[in-house]
Amino acid sequence: MSTYRDSDPLAFGDDLGPEKIVYLRTPSVGLRAIVVIDNTAAGPAIGGTRMAPDVSAIECFRLARAMTLKNATSGLRHGGAKSVIFGDPGMPTAQKEQLIRAFATAIAPLETYIPGPDMGTDETAMGWVHDEIGRSVGLPAEIGGIPLDQIGATGFGVAIAAEIAAPFAGVSLEGARVVLQGFGAVGEHTARFLEEKGARLVGVADIAGAVTDPEGLDIEALARLKKAGKSVAEYPRGRVLSNESLVAVPCDIWIPAARPDALRGDNVARLNCRLVVQGANVPVTREAERFMFERGIVSVPDFIANAGGVIAAAVEYDGGVKSTAFAAIEEKVGGNTRVTLERARDLKIPPIDAGLSLATDRLQKIMQLRRWR
Ligand code: NAD
């Protein structure tokens, strides 16, 4: 069975999927979007809707596969999918609403796909989708949603994964130095939850720049900058550096929480940490995983570490509440991180391979239950 990290999955697919790749176009409103429904063996597929100018079918497929693995590993009754909309997420609200509503109308017939928020979309966008077709997760609280990004569901899980993984990497969370690439919904909450556990943020980047301070960055001051529409690079203290230089900032835990392929063959050797916890989706290439394994850097795979959002989404879909979601995240993300790292340690294999074998074991069992395989 091949994996979502293979080079050209769309050309042939594999035993898991994808089941459907749908290109959507509504010229009158400028909608161009792609939906990849990867695998629905466990149930209707949940996966975020990403809006960015530079998305692609391959990115969409890789993200959909990550959702298949994540949902299976987390024991959810949902398969994996993803969608991407080509566009600038910062466009005027009225235009964005029109585009998202057109997208919702276009996916109405894809009944096995349940969209959720992702980079460039949020609870409000999911509210518009729900209004159009009655099918989305990550809804605003006012209509019964568990607002995943507001409560920091994914960041909470990333912090739990870091806590469980720390001893495997010889790191103590108390006083641990953390670097975060991305200070959005995932990054900001991860920073807060890790600070509550005794860690200290010493470096952070957003799309416009990066800043580092070995003495520790003030997370609330960074949040205020973000709220004011400014970059973290405008932080008044510390040292400003380029996005690419963030990878080399000395720390104990390095957390990608932005775009795919943040750690690659051409930059992974610059890492100066003991633990990587993958907050973003597909942020580490195979080559970089292999390098980290050989160097003894522990790396918690994305579909293990960042499952908090989709676990909360599944709880919401079942009519559950926030406290149930947090308990489920703690149990599932914490448990999976431990099992994955123990398996990796015992078999002397990279955690990515241990995690993939865990996910595919579960998926194969789920697929055996199906009439049409
Ligand atoms: P977001 O849009 O809220 O934030 C993204 C952050 O990354 C922003 O601070 C942005 O400025 C920064 N960024 C973008 N490009 C960058 C670059 N080249 N260098 C440095 N920083 C850059 O998105 P989010 O919801 O926080 O998602 C971040 C990642 O986590 C994505 O990969 C997403 O798929 C993944 N993820 C999100 C959730 C969720 O619940 N939101 C769940 C699982 C995985």
CSV table of C-alpha atoms and ligand atoms in Angstrom, one decimal, residues 50 63 67 70 82 117-121 148-149 153-155 181-188 205-209 226 232 243 246 256-260 278-283 302 306-310, ligand 1:
chain,number,residue,atom,x,y,z
A,50,ARG,CA,-8.7,25.7,2.0
A,63,LEU,CA,-4.4,16.8,2.3
A,67,MET,CA,-7.5,13.3,6.6
A,70,LYS,CA,-6.1,11.1,10.7
A,82,LYS,CA,-10.4,17.9,1.3
A,117,PRO,CA,-12.7,25.2,8.1
A,118,ASP,CA,-9.1,25.2,7.0
A,119,MET,CA,-6.6,27.9,6.0
A,120,GLY,CA,-8.4,30.8,4.5
A,121,THR,CA,-11.9,29.7,5.8
A,148,LEU,CA,-12.9,24.8,16.4
A,149,ASP,CA,-10.5,27.7,15.8
A,153,ALA,CA,-9.1,22.4,19.3
A,154,THR,CA,-6.1,21.6,17.1
A,155,GLY,CA,-3.7,23.7,19.2
A,181,GLN,CA,6.1,28.5,12.1
A,182,GLY,CA,2.6,30.1,11.7
A,183,PHE,CA,0.7,32.1,14.2
A,184,GLY,CA,-2.8,31.4,12.9
A,185,ALA,CA,-5.6,29.3,14.4
A,186,VAL,CA,-3.3,26.4,15.1
A,187,GLY,CA,-0.1,28.3,16.0
A,188,GLU,CA,-1.6,30.9,18.4
A,205,ALA,CA,6.9,33.3,12.0
A,206,ASP,CA,3.9,34.3,9.9
A,207,ILE,CA,3.7,34.8,6.2
A,208,ALA,CA,5.2,38.3,6.4
A,209,GLY,CA,8.3,37.6,8.6
A,226,LYS,CA,-2.2,39.8,14.7
A,232,VAL,CA,4.6,39.1,14.2
A,243,ASN,CA,10.9,33.2,7.4
A,246,LEU,CA,13.3,30.3,11.5
A,256,PRO,CA,5.3,23.8,11.8
A,257,ALA,CA,1.8,25.3,11.8
A,258,ALA,CA,1.5,26.9,8.3
A,259,ARG,CA,2.0,25.5,4.8
A,260,PRO,CA,3.0,22.1,3.4
A,278,GLN,CA,3.6,18.6,13.1
A,279,GLY,CA,0.8,21.1,13.7
A,280,ALA,CA,0.3,21.8,9.9
A,281,ASN,CA,-0.8,19.2,7.4
A,282,VAL,CA,2.0,17.5,5.4
A,283,PRO,CA,4.6,19.9,6.6
A,302,ASP,CA,0.7,15.5,11.3
A,306,ASN,CA,-3.1,17.8,14.6
A,307,ALA,CA,-6.2,15.6,14.8
A,308,GLY,CA,-7.8,17.9,17.5
A,309,GLY,CA,-9.8,19.9,15.0
A,310,VAL,CA,-11.4,17.0,13.2
B,1,NAD,P1,-4.4,30.1,9.5
B,1,NAD,O1,-4.7,30.6,8.1
B,1,NAD,O2,-5.2,30.5,10.6
B,1,NAD,O3,-2.9,30.5,9.9
B,1,NAD,C1,-1.8,30.2,9.1
B,1,NAD,C2,-0.6,30.9,9.6
B,1,NAD,O4,0.6,30.5,8.8
B,1,NAD,C3,-0.7,32.4,9.5
B,1,NAD,O5,0.0,33.0,10.7
B,1,NAD,C4,0.1,32.7,8.3
B,1,NAD,O6,0.6,34.1,8.2
B,1,NAD,C5,1.2,31.7,8.4
B,1,NAD,N1,1.9,31.4,7.2
B,1,NAD,C6,1.4,31.2,5.9
B,1,NAD,N2,2.4,30.9,5.1
B,1,NAD,C7,3.6,31.0,5.8
B,1,NAD,C8,4.9,30.9,5.5
B,1,NAD,N3,5.3,30.6,4.2
B,1,NAD,N4,5.9,31.0,6.4
B,1,NAD,C9,5.5,31.3,7.7
B,1,NAD,N5,4.2,31.4,8.1
B,1,NAD,C10,3.3,31.3,7.1
B,1,NAD,O7,-4.3,28.5,9.3
B,1,NAD,P2,-4.4,27.4,10.5
B,1,NAD,O8,-5.9,27.0,10.6
B,1,NAD,O9,-3.7,27.8,11.7
B,1,NAD,O10,-3.7,26.2,9.8
B,1,NAD,C11,-2.3,26.0,9.8
B,1,NAD,C12,-1.9,24.7,9.3
B,1,NAD,O11,-2.5,23.7,10.2
B,1,NAD,C13,-2.4,24.2,7.9
B,1,NAD,O12,-1.5,23.3,7.4
B,1,NAD,C14,-3.7,23.5,8.2
B,1,NAD,O13,-4.1,22.6,7.2
B,1,NAD,C15,-3.3,22.8,9.5
B,1,NAD,N6,-4.4,22.3,10.3
B,1,NAD,C16,-5.3,23.2,10.8
B,1,NAD,C17,-6.3,22.8,11.6
B,1,NAD,C18,-7.3,23.7,12.2
B,1,NAD,O14,-8.1,23.3,13.0
B,1,NAD,N7,-7.3,25.0,11.9
B,1,NAD,C19,-6.4,21.4,11.9
B,1,NAD,C20,-5.5,20.5,11.4
B,1,NAD,C21,-4.4,21.0,10.6
